[in-house]
Amino acid sequence: PLAEVCRGETENAATLLLRTDYGQALLFALELALAQTLEEDHGVTPILSFGHSLGELGAAAFAGAISIADACRVVAARGLLMQQLTPEGAMLSVRGSREVVDSVVHSTPGLEYAAFNGPGLFSLSGPPAILNQASDRLREKGLKPKHLAVTRAFHSSLMDPMLAPFSKVLDEVKFQAPRFPLLSGLTGELVKEGEYNKAYWLRQVLEPTQFQGMIESAAKAGINIFLEIGPQPVITAMGPECVPNQALRWLCPLAKADPNAFPKTLAELTALGARRYPKRGGTGPLPFTPFSHRISGDLPMADANTLLNEFQLLVANLLQVSPPEVDPDTNLVDMGADSLLLLNAIQTIKDRHGVSIGVAE
């Protein structure tokens, strides 16, 4: 049934996609498949990853913090329990000053923040009647709220009824260290060792997503290419508002409005030096471009600056410090790194890029 809904082969496919048991499973499957395809077939491996709401589970699974099998069970249960046990809800997206939005949220019982998506960009959750009331009040204050196409009040206390059975599902999940750093949707900062546990993912259902914080943390860590893994460019539309830096690149390989979005994205990633040796098929060819219908050339090796930035991020994650604290000119041993930690980071670079680097004593 999921495949039929995904292909639009059922008469009520659009309605079914609004159900959390269908929509969340399909979104997770698409995101994970896209991430795996980009890495294994096209040599696109993230230095750091994060996800918005459900997307955080996809990021965690792709990074290996949760096995794919466990993640599939968690996502399926999460969507089914939300659909079956939580009441109908609604959500608004609103742009305005925090002070004005706060005044409405704090004076409207049942209205809650669901996401902080940027400076002056918020998602609100609550019962449908409360959201209609809030919408009217926001309009009275000169704002233009928009109702989101959802049937549940995500990241709010209306999710409470599904927590007990969801907790039992999480009891069976084994959490482990990710193969690259992750950012937390709850704090907006790097996920600390052991932070991903049952309590975390229960909170993640209830509490607002700190999207702005994640974007700011990624930019501070030196990330300059943001690649959205999803069916439409949504995150890449909000991200530039969080860190208005013209040097940052925002890419999305899927877009209904542009059937050539995927090859264009690969072409740009290649030009930026962000594609490596893929896991399947040896060295990867350059993608088709609008200027040529021939495929030629091999992927470039990672340049020194890119490798240095990634090495700093890896060491920072292992040392549990912020990336700027890892000074390339400072003795890493003096910072608390031991030989095992350094070998771990060096091996990760080699596995990802086929590049061997040394550490001077």
mmCIF file of C-alpha atoms in Angstrom:
data_model
loop_
_atom_site.group_PDB
_atom_site.id
_atom_site.type_symbol
_atom_site.label_atom_id
_atom_site.label_comp_id
_atom_site.label_asym_id
_atom_site.label_seq_id
_atom_site.Cartn_x
_atom_site.Cartn_y
_atom_site.Cartn_z
ATOM 1 C CA PRO A 1 0.000 0.000 0.000
ATOM 2 C CA LEU A 2 2.818 2.443 0.780
ATOM 3 C CA ALA A 3 4.332 2.011 -2.674
ATOM 4 C CA GLU A 4 0.945 2.539 -4.328
ATOM 5 C CA VAL A 5 0.349 5.704 -2.316
ATOM 6 C CA CYS A 6 3.827 6.960 -3.147
ATOM 7 C CA ARG A 7 3.199 6.471 -6.872
ATOM 8 C CA GLY A 8 -0.258 8.041 -6.629
ATOM 9 C CA GLU A 9 -1.952 4.841 -7.781
ATOM 10 C CA THR A 10 -4.753 5.060 -5.212
ATOM 11 C CA GLU A 11 -7.676 7.451 -5.570
ATOM 12 C CA ASN A 12 -7.164 8.964 -2.124
ATOM 13 C CA ALA A 13 -3.355 9.084 -2.174
ATOM 14 C CA ALA A 14 -3.224 12.785 -1.271
ATOM 15 C CA THR A 15 -5.464 12.208 1.746
ATOM 16 C CA LEU A 16 -3.501 9.170 2.899
ATOM 17 C CA LEU A 17 -0.252 11.131 2.770
ATOM 18 C CA LEU A 18 -1.673 13.460 5.419
ATOM 19 C CA ARG A 19 -2.018 10.486 7.766
ATOM 20 C CA THR A 20 1.012 10.121 9.987
ATOM 21 C CA ASP A 21 1.169 6.346 9.527
ATOM 22 C CA TYR A 22 1.541 6.725 5.760
ATOM 23 C CA GLY A 23 3.218 10.103 5.419
ATOM 24 C CA GLN A 24 5.998 9.635 7.963
ATOM 25 C CA ALA A 25 6.975 6.181 6.715
ATOM 26 C CA LEU A 26 7.147 7.380 3.114
ATOM 27 C CA LEU A 27 9.094 10.518 3.977
ATOM 28 C CA PHE A 28 11.623 8.549 6.022
ATOM 29 C CA ALA A 29 12.056 5.968 3.247
ATOM 30 C CA LEU A 30 12.565 8.659 0.621
ATOM 31 C CA GLU A 31 15.077 10.598 2.711
ATOM 32 C CA LEU A 32 17.130 7.553 3.645
ATOM 33 C CA ALA A 33 17.118 6.196 0.084
ATOM 34 C CA LEU A 34 18.185 9.577 -1.296
ATOM 35 C CA ALA A 35 21.001 9.935 1.246
ATOM 36 C CA GLN A 36 22.260 6.414 0.538
ATOM 37 C CA THR A 37 22.097 6.934 -3.228
ATOM 38 C CA LEU A 38 24.026 10.182 -3.010
ATOM 39 C CA GLU A 39 26.740 8.593 -0.885
ATOM 40 C CA GLU A 40 27.071 5.137 -2.400
ATOM 41 C CA ASP A 41 26.527 5.980 -6.069
ATOM 42 C CA HIS A 42 27.674 9.587 -6.277
ATOM 43 C CA GLY A 43 30.287 10.028 -3.556
ATOM 44 C CA VAL A 44 28.427 12.598 -1.460
ATOM 45 C CA THR A 45 29.177 12.016 2.234
ATOM 46 C CA PRO A 46 28.268 14.586 4.886
ATOM 47 C CA ILE A 47 30.763 16.032 7.321
ATOM 48 C CA LEU A 48 27.896 16.723 9.701
ATOM 49 C CA SER A 49 24.163 16.019 9.576
ATOM 50 C CA PHE A 50 20.904 17.026 11.222
ATOM 51 C CA GLY A 51 17.188 16.776 10.590
ATOM 52 C CA HIS A 52 14.039 18.799 11.151
ATOM 53 C CA SER A 53 11.423 16.932 13.218
ATOM 54 C CA LEU A 54 10.997 13.448 11.678
ATOM 55 C CA GLY A 55 14.086 14.175 9.597
ATOM 56 C CA GLU A 56 16.219 13.834 12.714
ATOM 57 C CA LEU A 57 15.444 10.107 12.772
ATOM 58 C CA GLY A 58 16.525 9.863 9.149
ATOM 59 C CA ALA A 59 19.767 11.678 9.908
ATOM 60 C CA ALA A 60 20.408 9.439 12.924
ATOM 61 C CA ALA A 61 19.810 6.274 10.890
ATOM 62 C CA PHE A 62 22.025 7.428 8.021
ATOM 63 C CA ALA A 63 24.797 8.293 10.485
ATOM 64 C CA GLY A 64 24.518 4.877 12.140
ATOM 65 C CA ALA A 65 23.437 6.243 15.533
ATOM 66 C CA ILE A 66 20.417 3.958 15.141
ATOM 67 C CA SER A 67 20.444 0.903 12.896
ATOM 68 C CA ILE A 68 18.292 1.181 9.796
ATOM 69 C CA ALA A 69 16.207 -1.778 10.959
ATOM 70 C CA ASP A 70 15.572 -0.153 14.340
ATOM 71 C CA ALA A 71 14.879 3.210 12.722
ATOM 72 C CA CYS A 72 12.281 1.656 10.413
ATOM 73 C CA ARG A 73 10.497 0.125 13.392
ATOM 74 C CA VAL A 74 10.650 3.399 15.323
ATOM 75 C CA VAL A 75 9.333 5.472 12.422
ATOM 76 C CA ALA A 76 6.530 3.004 11.663
ATOM 77 C CA ALA A 77 5.456 2.892 15.311
ATOM 78 C CA ARG A 78 5.786 6.667 15.718
ATOM 79 C CA GLY A 79 3.533 7.391 12.765
ATOM 80 C CA LEU A 80 0.981 4.694 13.611
ATOM 81 C CA LEU A 81 0.709 5.697 17.274
ATOM 82 C CA MET A 82 0.329 9.364 16.392
ATOM 83 C CA GLN A 83 -2.456 8.504 13.969
ATOM 84 C CA GLN A 84 -4.288 6.132 16.299
ATOM 85 C CA LEU A 85 -3.810 7.658 19.745
ATOM 86 C CA THR A 86 -3.399 11.421 19.432
ATOM 87 C CA PRO A 87 -6.290 13.825 18.826
ATOM 88 C CA GLU A 88 -6.750 15.853 15.694
ATOM 89 C CA GLY A 89 -4.566 18.914 15.740
ATOM 90 C CA ALA A 90 -3.440 21.829 13.629
ATOM 91 C CA MET A 91 -0.344 23.923 13.036
ATOM 92 C CA LEU A 92 0.454 27.448 11.922
ATOM 93 C CA SER A 93 3.528 29.007 10.394
ATOM 94 C CA VAL A 94 3.942 32.658 11.275
ATOM 95 C CA ARG A 95 6.524 35.305 10.578
ATOM 96 C CA GLY A 96 6.897 38.189 13.013
ATOM 97 C CA SER A 97 8.740 39.468 16.043
ATOM 98 C CA ARG A 98 9.273 37.015 18.896
ATOM 99 C CA GLU A 99 7.734 39.522 21.292
ATOM 100 C CA VAL A 100 4.463 39.714 19.359
ATOM 101 C CA VAL A 101 4.204 35.961 18.821
ATOM 102 C CA ASP A 102 5.087 35.337 22.477
ATOM 103 C CA SER A 103 2.230 37.582 23.561
ATOM 104 C CA VAL A 104 -0.250 35.442 21.631
ATOM 105 C CA VAL A 105 1.248 32.099 22.676
ATOM 106 C CA HIS A 106 1.377 32.982 26.364
ATOM 107 C CA SER A 107 -2.169 34.336 26.407
ATOM 108 C CA THR A 108 -3.741 31.457 24.476
ATOM 109 C CA PRO A 109 -4.094 28.254 26.541
ATOM 110 C CA GLY A 110 -3.360 25.189 24.425
ATOM 111 C CA LEU A 111 -1.178 27.046 21.925
ATOM 112 C CA GLU A 112 2.464 25.908 21.860
ATOM 113 C CA TYR A 113 5.653 26.550 19.921
ATOM 114 C CA ALA A 114 6.461 23.616 17.629
ATOM 115 C CA ALA A 115 9.576 24.937 15.888
ATOM 116 C CA PHE A 116 11.926 27.895 15.830
ATOM 117 C CA ASN A 117 12.738 28.040 12.139
ATOM 118 C CA GLY A 118 14.607 31.318 11.913
ATOM 119 C CA PRO A 119 14.739 34.889 13.152
ATOM 120 C CA GLY A 120 11.068 35.742 13.358
ATOM 121 C CA LEU A 121 9.834 32.482 11.796
ATOM 122 C CA PHE A 122 7.877 30.078 13.990
ATOM 123 C CA SER A 123 5.625 27.029 13.843
ATOM 124 C CA LEU A 124 2.793 26.780 16.360
ATOM 125 C CA SER A 125 0.758 23.729 17.403
ATOM 126 C CA GLY A 126 -2.508 23.047 19.169
ATOM 127 C CA PRO A 127 -6.134 21.946 18.796
ATOM 128 C CA PRO A 128 -7.811 23.181 15.578
ATOM 129 C CA ALA A 129 -10.155 25.587 17.386
ATOM 130 C CA ILE A 130 -7.258 27.079 19.338
ATOM 131 C CA LEU A 131 -5.202 27.505 16.161
ATOM 132 C CA ASN A 132 -8.097 29.304 14.462
ATOM 133 C CA GLN A 133 -8.362 31.617 17.448
ATOM 134 C CA ALA A 134 -4.609 32.206 17.438
ATOM 135 C CA SER A 135 -4.664 32.912 13.713
ATOM 136 C CA ASP A 136 -7.275 35.620 14.226
ATOM 137 C CA ARG A 137 -5.301 37.201 17.056
ATOM 138 C CA LEU A 138 -2.074 37.167 15.057
ATOM 139 C CA ARG A 139 -3.824 38.836 12.138
ATOM 140 C CA GLU A 140 -5.152 41.507 14.479
ATOM 141 C CA LYS A 141 -1.529 42.248 15.321
ATOM 142 C CA GLY A 142 -0.646 42.667 11.656
ATOM 143 C CA LEU A 143 0.897 39.235 11.044
ATOM 144 C CA LYS A 144 -0.013 36.754 8.303
ATOM 145 C CA PRO A 145 -0.128 33.226 9.752
ATOM 146 C CA LYS A 146 -0.513 30.254 7.417
ATOM 147 C CA HIS A 147 -2.210 26.979 8.254
ATOM 148 C CA LEU A 148 0.014 23.972 7.554
ATOM 149 C CA ALA A 149 -1.312 20.892 5.741
ATOM 150 C CA VAL A 150 -1.221 18.551 8.738
ATOM 151 C CA THR A 151 -3.782 16.667 10.802
ATOM 152 C CA ARG A 152 -1.861 16.502 14.080
ATOM 153 C CA ALA A 153 -0.316 19.072 16.431
ATOM 154 C CA PHE A 154 3.285 17.905 16.243
ATOM 155 C CA HIS A 155 5.811 18.838 18.927
ATOM 156 C CA SER A 156 3.126 19.670 21.451
ATOM 157 C CA SER A 157 1.495 18.185 24.534
ATOM 158 C CA LEU A 158 -1.238 16.726 22.303
ATOM 159 C CA MET A 159 1.297 13.983 21.536
ATOM 160 C CA ASP A 160 1.153 12.753 25.159
ATOM 161 C CA PRO A 161 -1.222 9.804 24.522
ATOM 162 C CA MET A 162 1.290 8.027 22.274
ATOM 163 C CA LEU A 163 4.284 8.302 24.596
ATOM 164 C CA ALA A 164 3.719 5.219 26.770
ATOM 165 C CA PRO A 165 3.473 2.696 23.910
ATOM 166 C CA PHE A 166 6.191 4.534 21.991
ATOM 167 C CA SER A 167 8.442 4.203 25.025
ATOM 168 C CA LYS A 168 8.094 0.414 24.829
ATOM 169 C CA VAL A 169 9.189 0.485 21.186
ATOM 170 C CA LEU A 170 12.240 2.554 22.118
ATOM 171 C CA ASP A 171 13.138 0.023 24.823
ATOM 172 C CA GLU A 172 14.134 -2.368 22.027
ATOM 173 C CA VAL A 173 16.394 0.117 20.232
ATOM 174 C CA LYS A 174 20.170 0.000 20.505
ATOM 175 C CA PHE A 175 21.742 3.448 20.330
ATOM 176 C CA GLN A 176 25.354 3.726 19.213
ATOM 177 C CA ALA A 177 28.004 6.249 18.233
ATOM 178 C CA PRO A 178 27.383 7.877 14.814
ATOM 179 C CA ARG A 179 29.972 7.664 12.034
ATOM 180 C CA PHE A 180 29.912 11.454 11.707
ATOM 181 C CA PRO A 181 28.716 14.252 14.022
ATOM 182 C CA LEU A 182 25.019 15.044 14.388
ATOM 183 C CA LEU A 183 23.207 18.148 15.576
ATOM 184 C CA SER A 184 20.371 17.877 18.077
ATOM 185 C CA GLY A 185 16.909 19.108 17.172
ATOM 186 C CA LEU A 186 16.246 19.652 20.880
ATOM 187 C CA THR A 187 19.254 21.862 21.643
ATOM 188 C CA GLY A 188 20.513 23.002 18.245
ATOM 189 C CA GLU A 189 24.001 21.876 19.281
ATOM 190 C CA LEU A 190 26.213 18.846 18.649
ATOM 191 C CA VAL A 191 24.757 15.604 19.966
ATOM 192 C CA LYS A 192 26.874 14.544 22.917
ATOM 193 C CA GLU A 193 28.038 11.018 23.600
ATOM 194 C CA GLY A 194 25.159 9.027 25.055
ATOM 195 C CA GLU A 195 22.628 11.819 24.470
ATOM 196 C CA TYR A 196 20.592 9.754 22.028
ATOM 197 C CA ASN A 197 18.542 7.487 24.284
ATOM 198 C CA LYS A 198 14.916 6.639 24.970
ATOM 199 C CA ALA A 199 14.299 9.813 26.970
ATOM 200 C CA TYR A 200 15.711 11.945 24.154
ATOM 201 C CA TRP A 201 13.392 10.553 21.487
ATOM 202 C CA LEU A 202 10.358 10.870 23.759
ATOM 203 C CA ARG A 203 11.212 14.538 24.324
ATOM 204 C CA GLN A 204 11.774 14.934 20.593
ATOM 205 C CA VAL A 205 8.091 14.123 20.004
ATOM 206 C CA LEU A 206 6.910 16.780 22.460
ATOM 207 C CA GLU A 207 9.359 19.660 22.358
ATOM 208 C CA PRO A 208 9.927 22.298 19.670
ATOM 209 C CA THR A 209 12.529 21.804 16.955
ATOM 210 C CA GLN A 210 15.474 24.189 17.240
ATOM 211 C CA PHE A 211 16.082 24.528 13.509
ATOM 212 C CA GLN A 212 17.647 27.975 13.695
ATOM 213 C CA GLY A 213 20.054 26.752 16.361
ATOM 214 C CA MET A 214 21.137 23.798 14.224
ATOM 215 C CA ILE A 215 21.816 25.988 11.203
ATOM 216 C CA GLU A 216 23.801 28.450 13.312
ATOM 217 C CA SER A 217 25.815 25.631 14.903
ATOM 218 C CA ALA A 218 26.594 24.114 11.509
ATOM 219 C CA ALA A 219 27.762 27.459 10.142
ATOM 220 C CA LYS A 220 29.941 28.065 13.216
ATOM 221 C CA ALA A 221 31.481 24.622 12.677
ATOM 222 C CA GLY A 222 32.627 25.716 9.237
ATOM 223 C CA ILE A 223 29.960 24.006 7.133
ATOM 224 C CA ASN A 224 29.547 25.981 3.916
ATOM 225 C CA ILE A 225 27.453 23.609 1.776
ATOM 226 C CA PHE A 226 23.976 22.659 2.990
ATOM 227 C CA LEU A 227 22.360 19.781 1.090
ATOM 228 C CA GLU A 228 18.687 19.156 1.787
ATOM 229 C CA ILE A 229 17.594 15.519 1.783
ATOM 230 C CA GLY A 230 13.873 15.669 1.120
ATOM 231 C CA PRO A 231 11.187 15.755 -1.569
ATOM 232 C CA GLN A 232 11.063 19.546 -1.857
ATOM 233 C CA PRO A 233 13.355 22.506 -1.097
ATOM 234 C CA VAL A 234 11.881 23.550 2.250
ATOM 235 C CA ILE A 235 14.841 23.603 4.623
ATOM 236 C CA THR A 236 17.055 25.289 2.053
ATOM 237 C CA ALA A 237 14.481 28.066 1.803
ATOM 238 C CA MET A 238 14.525 28.738 5.559
ATOM 239 C CA GLY A 239 18.231 28.214 6.181
ATOM 240 C CA PRO A 240 19.602 31.385 4.551
ATOM 241 C CA GLU A 241 17.465 33.469 6.904
ATOM 242 C CA CYS A 242 19.224 31.918 9.902
ATOM 243 C CA VAL A 243 22.735 32.740 8.682
ATOM 244 C CA PRO A 244 22.595 35.377 5.929
ATOM 245 C CA ASN A 245 26.024 34.578 4.496
ATOM 246 C CA GLN A 246 26.369 34.849 0.733
ATOM 247 C CA ALA A 247 29.283 32.387 0.765
ATOM 248 C CA LEU A 248 27.078 29.510 1.939
ATOM 249 C CA ARG A 249 25.549 27.224 -0.684
ATOM 250 C CA TRP A 250 22.064 25.760 -0.296
ATOM 251 C CA LEU A 251 21.237 22.779 -2.519
ATOM 252 C CA CYS A 252 18.300 20.399 -2.895
ATOM 253 C CA PRO A 253 18.509 17.512 -5.399
ATOM 254 C CA LEU A 254 14.724 17.047 -5.618
ATOM 255 C CA ALA A 255 12.173 19.648 -6.684
ATOM 256 C CA LYS A 256 8.858 19.298 -8.500
ATOM 257 C CA ALA A 257 9.467 22.593 -10.258
ATOM 258 C CA ASP A 258 12.769 21.409 -11.741
ATOM 259 C CA PRO A 259 13.048 17.852 -13.125
ATOM 260 C CA ASN A 260 16.785 18.443 -13.632
ATOM 261 C CA ALA A 261 17.418 19.351 -9.983
ATOM 262 C CA PHE A 262 19.283 16.104 -9.276
ATOM 263 C CA PRO A 263 21.918 16.309 -12.050
ATOM 264 C CA LYS A 264 22.276 20.049 -11.479
ATOM 265 C CA THR A 265 22.955 19.444 -7.792
ATOM 266 C CA LEU A 266 25.555 16.783 -8.599
ATOM 267 C CA ALA A 267 27.214 19.135 -11.063
ATOM 268 C CA GLU A 268 27.412 21.903 -8.471
ATOM 269 C CA LEU A 269 28.714 19.549 -5.779
ATOM 270 C CA THR A 270 31.392 18.382 -8.201
ATOM 271 C CA ALA A 271 32.392 21.951 -9.013
ATOM 272 C CA LEU A 272 32.597 22.706 -5.293
ATOM 273 C CA GLY A 273 34.832 19.690 -4.686
ATOM 274 C CA ALA A 274 32.250 18.098 -2.409
ATOM 275 C CA ARG A 275 32.028 14.726 -4.170
ATOM 276 C CA ARG A 276 34.400 11.920 -3.243
ATOM 277 C CA TYR A 277 35.010 8.383 -4.354
ATOM 278 C CA PRO A 278 31.645 6.592 -4.154
ATOM 279 C CA LYS A 279 31.306 3.288 -2.329
ATOM 280 C CA ARG A 280 29.931 1.546 -5.405
ATOM 281 C CA GLY A 281 31.598 1.482 -8.786
ATOM 282 C CA GLY A 282 35.068 2.894 -8.032
ATOM 283 C CA THR A 283 35.704 6.492 -9.026
ATOM 284 C CA GLY A 284 32.571 8.383 -9.920
ATOM 285 C CA PRO A 285 32.029 10.125 -13.245
ATOM 286 C CA LEU A 286 30.987 13.716 -13.558
ATOM 287 C CA PRO A 287 27.241 14.154 -14.069
ATOM 288 C CA PHE A 288 25.510 15.374 -17.205
ATOM 289 C CA THR A 289 25.501 19.164 -17.475
ATOM 290 C CA PRO A 290 23.438 21.534 -19.638
ATOM 291 C CA PHE A 291 26.566 22.124 -21.739
ATOM 292 C CA SER A 292 27.409 18.548 -22.629
ATOM 293 C CA HIS A 293 25.706 15.240 -23.266
ATOM 294 C CA ARG A 294 28.880 13.284 -22.636
ATOM 295 C CA ILE A 295 30.174 12.034 -19.303
ATOM 296 C CA SER A 296 33.876 12.442 -18.728
ATOM 297 C CA GLY A 297 36.416 12.869 -15.984
ATOM 298 C CA ASP A 298 36.899 11.455 -12.498
ATOM 299 C CA LEU A 299 35.983 13.014 -9.209
ATOM 300 C CA PRO A 300 38.598 15.344 -7.743
ATOM 301 C CA MET A 301 40.328 14.410 -4.522
ATOM 302 C CA ALA A 302 39.361 16.378 -1.448
ATOM 303 C CA ASP A 303 41.392 19.569 -1.221
ATOM 304 C CA ALA A 304 43.559 20.255 1.809
ATOM 305 C CA ASN A 305 41.282 22.903 3.327
ATOM 306 C CA THR A 306 38.231 20.654 3.109
ATOM 307 C CA LEU A 307 40.103 17.781 4.744
ATOM 308 C CA LEU A 308 41.448 20.067 7.463
ATOM 309 C CA ASN A 309 37.956 21.393 8.239
ATOM 310 C CA GLU A 310 36.548 17.887 8.391
ATOM 311 C CA PHE A 311 39.419 16.652 10.562
ATOM 312 C CA GLN A 312 38.833 19.555 12.973
ATOM 313 C CA LEU A 313 35.133 18.706 13.161
ATOM 314 C CA LEU A 314 35.840 15.027 13.793
ATOM 315 C CA VAL A 315 38.366 15.762 16.547
ATOM 316 C CA ALA A 316 36.022 18.333 18.105
ATOM 317 C CA ASN A 317 33.238 15.765 18.200
ATOM 318 C CA LEU A 318 35.507 13.157 19.781
ATOM 319 C CA LEU A 319 36.840 15.640 22.349
ATOM 320 C CA GLN A 320 33.348 17.060 22.985
ATOM 321 C CA VAL A 321 34.481 20.632 22.293
ATOM 322 C CA SER A 322 33.387 23.204 19.730
ATOM 323 C CA PRO A 323 35.199 22.974 16.340
ATOM 324 C CA PRO A 324 36.821 26.449 16.622
ATOM 325 C CA GLU A 325 38.623 25.205 19.754
ATOM 326 C CA VAL A 326 40.541 22.674 17.651
ATOM 327 C CA ASP A 327 43.410 24.874 16.489
ATOM 328 C CA PRO A 328 45.480 23.259 13.689
ATOM 329 C CA ASP A 329 48.589 24.894 15.166
ATOM 330 C CA THR A 330 47.989 23.522 18.664
ATOM 331 C CA ASN A 331 49.333 20.187 19.872
ATOM 332 C CA LEU A 332 46.244 17.972 19.917
ATOM 333 C CA VAL A 333 47.659 15.891 22.755
ATOM 334 C CA ASP A 334 47.694 19.051 24.873
ATOM 335 C CA MET A 335 43.980 19.368 24.141
ATOM 336 C CA GLY A 336 43.326 15.914 25.560
ATOM 337 C CA ALA A 337 43.546 13.792 22.410
ATOM 338 C CA ASP A 338 45.229 10.422 22.728
ATOM 339 C CA SER A 339 46.667 8.214 19.987
ATOM 340 C CA LEU A 340 43.491 6.122 19.766
ATOM 341 C CA LEU A 341 41.327 9.197 19.213
ATOM 342 C CA LEU A 342 43.655 10.542 16.521
ATOM 343 C CA LEU A 343 43.812 7.191 14.753
ATOM 344 C CA ASN A 344 40.011 7.097 14.799
ATOM 345 C CA ALA A 345 39.797 10.495 13.079
ATOM 346 C CA ILE A 346 42.549 9.637 10.568
ATOM 347 C CA GLN A 347 40.893 6.340 9.661
ATOM 348 C CA THR A 348 37.545 8.088 9.164
ATOM 349 C CA ILE A 349 39.141 10.520 6.699
ATOM 350 C CA LYS A 350 40.793 7.635 4.866
ATOM 351 C CA ASP A 351 37.554 5.622 4.689
ATOM 352 C CA ARG A 352 35.600 8.576 3.338
ATOM 353 C CA HIS A 353 38.087 10.023 0.894
ATOM 354 C CA GLY A 354 40.824 7.477 0.260
ATOM 355 C CA VAL A 355 43.323 9.992 1.623
ATOM 356 C CA SER A 356 45.999 9.122 4.187
ATOM 357 C CA ILE A 357 47.067 11.923 6.499
ATOM 358 C CA GLY A 358 49.714 11.965 9.181
ATOM 359 C CA VAL A 359 50.009 13.624 12.559
ATOM 360 C CA ALA A 360 53.325 15.205 13.477
ATOM 361 C CA GLU A 361 54.624 14.643 16.985
#
